[in-house]
Coordinates of C-alpha atoms in Angstrom, one line a residue:
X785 CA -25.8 16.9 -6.1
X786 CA -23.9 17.5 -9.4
X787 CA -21.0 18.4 -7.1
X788 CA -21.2 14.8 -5.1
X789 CA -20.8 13.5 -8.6
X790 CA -17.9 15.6 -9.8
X791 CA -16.3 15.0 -5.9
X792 CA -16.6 11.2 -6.6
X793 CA -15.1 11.0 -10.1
X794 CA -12.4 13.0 -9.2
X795 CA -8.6 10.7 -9.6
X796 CA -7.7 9.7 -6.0
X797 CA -4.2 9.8 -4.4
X798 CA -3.5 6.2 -3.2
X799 CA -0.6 4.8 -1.0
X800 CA -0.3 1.5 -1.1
X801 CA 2.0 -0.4 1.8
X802 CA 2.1 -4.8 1.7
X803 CA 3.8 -7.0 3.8
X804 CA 6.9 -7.5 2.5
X805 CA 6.4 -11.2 1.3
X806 CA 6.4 -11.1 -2.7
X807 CA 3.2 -12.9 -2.1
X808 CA 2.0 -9.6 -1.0
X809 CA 3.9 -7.1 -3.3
X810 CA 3.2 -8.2 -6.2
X811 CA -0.6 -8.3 -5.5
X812 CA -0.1 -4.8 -4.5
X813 CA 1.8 -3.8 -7.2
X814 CA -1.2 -5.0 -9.8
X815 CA -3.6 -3.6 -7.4
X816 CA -1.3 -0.1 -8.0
X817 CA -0.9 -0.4 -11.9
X818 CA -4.9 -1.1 -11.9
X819 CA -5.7 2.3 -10.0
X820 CA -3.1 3.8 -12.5
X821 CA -5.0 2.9 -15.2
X822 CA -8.2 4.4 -13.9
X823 CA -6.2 7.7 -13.7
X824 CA -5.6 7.6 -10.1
X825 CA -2.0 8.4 -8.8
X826 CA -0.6 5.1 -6.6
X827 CA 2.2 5.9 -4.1
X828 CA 3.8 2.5 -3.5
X829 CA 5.5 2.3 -0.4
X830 CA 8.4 -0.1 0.3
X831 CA 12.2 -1.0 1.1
X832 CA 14.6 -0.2 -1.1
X833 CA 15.4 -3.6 -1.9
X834 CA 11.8 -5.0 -2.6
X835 CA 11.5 -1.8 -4.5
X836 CA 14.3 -2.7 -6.8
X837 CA 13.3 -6.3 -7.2
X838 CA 9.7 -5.4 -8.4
X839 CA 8.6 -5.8 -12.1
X840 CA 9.3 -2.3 -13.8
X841 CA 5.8 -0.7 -14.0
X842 CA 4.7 0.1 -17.8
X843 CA 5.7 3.3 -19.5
X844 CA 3.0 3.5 -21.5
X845 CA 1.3 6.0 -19.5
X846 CA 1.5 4.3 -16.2
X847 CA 4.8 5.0 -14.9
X848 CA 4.0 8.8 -14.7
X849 CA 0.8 7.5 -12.0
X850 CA 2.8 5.3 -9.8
X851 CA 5.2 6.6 -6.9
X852 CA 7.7 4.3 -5.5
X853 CA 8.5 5.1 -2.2
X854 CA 11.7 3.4 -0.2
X855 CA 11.7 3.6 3.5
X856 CA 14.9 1.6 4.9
X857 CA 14.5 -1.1 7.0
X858 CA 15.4 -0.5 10.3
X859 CA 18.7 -3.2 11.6
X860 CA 17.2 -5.7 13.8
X861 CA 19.7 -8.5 15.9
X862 CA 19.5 -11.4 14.2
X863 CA 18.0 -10.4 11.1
X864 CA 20.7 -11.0 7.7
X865 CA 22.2 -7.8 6.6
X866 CA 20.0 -6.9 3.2
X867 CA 17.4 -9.1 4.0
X868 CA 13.9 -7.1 3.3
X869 CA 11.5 -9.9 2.4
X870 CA 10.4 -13.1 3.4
X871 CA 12.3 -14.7 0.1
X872 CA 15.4 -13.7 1.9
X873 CA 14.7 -15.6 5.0
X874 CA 14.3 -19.3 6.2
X875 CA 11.0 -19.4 7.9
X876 CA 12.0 -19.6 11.4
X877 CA 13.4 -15.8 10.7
X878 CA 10.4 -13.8 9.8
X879 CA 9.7 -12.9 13.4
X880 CA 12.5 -10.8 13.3
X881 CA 11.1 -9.4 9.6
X882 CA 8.1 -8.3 11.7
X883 CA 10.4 -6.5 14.2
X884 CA 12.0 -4.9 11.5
X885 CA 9.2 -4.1 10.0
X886 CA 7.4 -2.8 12.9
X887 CA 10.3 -0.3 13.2
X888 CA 9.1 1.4 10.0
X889 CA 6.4 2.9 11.8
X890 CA 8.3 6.3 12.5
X891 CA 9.1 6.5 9.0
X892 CA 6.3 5.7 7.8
X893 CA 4.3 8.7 10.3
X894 CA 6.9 11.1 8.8
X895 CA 5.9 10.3 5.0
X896 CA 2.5 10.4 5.9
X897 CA 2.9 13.8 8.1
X898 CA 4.6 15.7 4.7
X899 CA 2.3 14.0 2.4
X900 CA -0.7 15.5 4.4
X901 CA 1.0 18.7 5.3
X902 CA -1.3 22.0 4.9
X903 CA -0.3 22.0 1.2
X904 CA -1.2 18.3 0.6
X905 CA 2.4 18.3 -1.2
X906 CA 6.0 16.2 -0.3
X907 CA 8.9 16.0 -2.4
X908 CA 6.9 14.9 -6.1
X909 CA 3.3 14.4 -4.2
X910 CA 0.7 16.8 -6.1
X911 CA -1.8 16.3 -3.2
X912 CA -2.5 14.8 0.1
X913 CA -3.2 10.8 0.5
X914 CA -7.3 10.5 0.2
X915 CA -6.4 6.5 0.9
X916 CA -3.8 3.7 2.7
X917 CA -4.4 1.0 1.0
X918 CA -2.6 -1.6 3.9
X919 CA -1.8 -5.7 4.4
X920 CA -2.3 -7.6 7.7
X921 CA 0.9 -6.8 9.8
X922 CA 0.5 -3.1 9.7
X923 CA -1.1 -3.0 13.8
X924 CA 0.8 0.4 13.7
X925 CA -0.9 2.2 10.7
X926 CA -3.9 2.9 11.9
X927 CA -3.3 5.6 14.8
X928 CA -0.9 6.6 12.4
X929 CA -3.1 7.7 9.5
X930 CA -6.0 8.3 12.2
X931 CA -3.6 11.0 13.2
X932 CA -3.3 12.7 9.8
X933 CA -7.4 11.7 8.9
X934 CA -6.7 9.5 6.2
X935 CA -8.5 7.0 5.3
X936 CA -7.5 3.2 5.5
X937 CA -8.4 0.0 3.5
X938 CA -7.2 -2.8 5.2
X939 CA -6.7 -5.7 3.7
X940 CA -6.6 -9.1 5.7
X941 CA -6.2 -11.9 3.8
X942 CA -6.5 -14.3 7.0
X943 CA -10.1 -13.0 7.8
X944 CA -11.2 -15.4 5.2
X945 CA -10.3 -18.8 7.9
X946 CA -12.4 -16.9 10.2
X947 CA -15.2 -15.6 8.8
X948 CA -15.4 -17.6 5.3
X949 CA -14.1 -17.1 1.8
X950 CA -17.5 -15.7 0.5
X951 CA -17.4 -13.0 3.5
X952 CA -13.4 -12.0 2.6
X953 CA -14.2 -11.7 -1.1
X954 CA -17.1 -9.2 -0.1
X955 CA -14.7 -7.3 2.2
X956 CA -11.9 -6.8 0.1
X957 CA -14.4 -6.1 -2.9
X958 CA -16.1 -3.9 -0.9
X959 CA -13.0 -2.3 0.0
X960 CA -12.0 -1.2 -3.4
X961 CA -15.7 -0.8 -4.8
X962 CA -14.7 3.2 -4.1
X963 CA -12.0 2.7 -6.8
X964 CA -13.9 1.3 -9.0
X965 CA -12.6 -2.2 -9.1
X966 CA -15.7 -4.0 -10.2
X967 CA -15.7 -4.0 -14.1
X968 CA -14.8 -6.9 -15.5
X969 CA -11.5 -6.3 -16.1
X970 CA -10.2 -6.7 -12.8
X971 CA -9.3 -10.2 -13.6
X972 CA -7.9 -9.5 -17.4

């Protein structure tokens, strides 16, 4: 028993991966400095672009806990050359954001693959992904991290027209209750 308690205090590894809507990243990217803070270490996955537009993350002894990670964003016909978020695009676009976007499915297998490697380490990694923290258009992900047993959090922020705001709040609560989210400062 004393080990269960140990196993479950231990800090977490965490990837994090939004939609690429600022709507979305910047959510994230609290979510990611609030797991920092807990002492977890947040890999926050992204383009290069969206990565460069976020709000620097705090030094003061959060910067060493959160990861950014840039995977490119595949070309797509139609899509504006160094457009990576919905911000960059007049709505009639996005489509072709979500075929870009589902073309960083191979990229995103191969971080997950070296990040779960026998080791548990890639590149500056110090162990294995024990969660994907992941938005609504990610229909890929999970085969993906199914493949490499890692556990997912989904996050669907449209389940709430469909099964009622009291129900989404529970789920995405419930979703992070293993982090430790519920203390009163999640909203300070």
């Amino acid at each position: 028993m004393a080990g269960d308690e140990q196993q479950q205090q231990a800090p977490l590894h965490v990837v994090v991966f939004p939609w690429l809507a600022f709507g979305h990243l910047i959510p994230f990217l609290e979510l990611s400095k609030r797991l920092a803070a807990r002492g977890h270490a947040v890999t926050f996955v992204s383009t290069p672009r969206n990565v460069a537009r976020l709000p620097p993350v705090p030094a003061a002894g959060l910067s060493g806990q959160v990861r950014m990670v840039a995977l490119p964003l595949p070309a797509v016909d139609g899509l504006p050359e160094g457009a990576e978020s919905t911000a960059d695009l007049p709505p009639e676009k996005v489509e072709l954001l979500k075929a870009a976007f589902d073309g960083l499915a191979a990229p995103f297998a191969d971080f997950l693959a070296a990040a779960c490697s026998a080791d548990g380490r890639s590149g500056e990694l110090e162990r294995r992904p024990d969660w994907v923290v992941l938005d609504f258009a990610h229909h890929w992900l999970c085969p993906i991290a199914d493949q490499h047993q890692a556990c997912i959090s989904l996050n669907h922020g449209h389940g709430s027209k469909r099964c009622g705001k009291d129900a989404f709040i529970y789920l995405q609560l419930s979703s992070w209750a293993f982090m430790g989210m519920f203390s009163s400062d999640l909203t300070t």
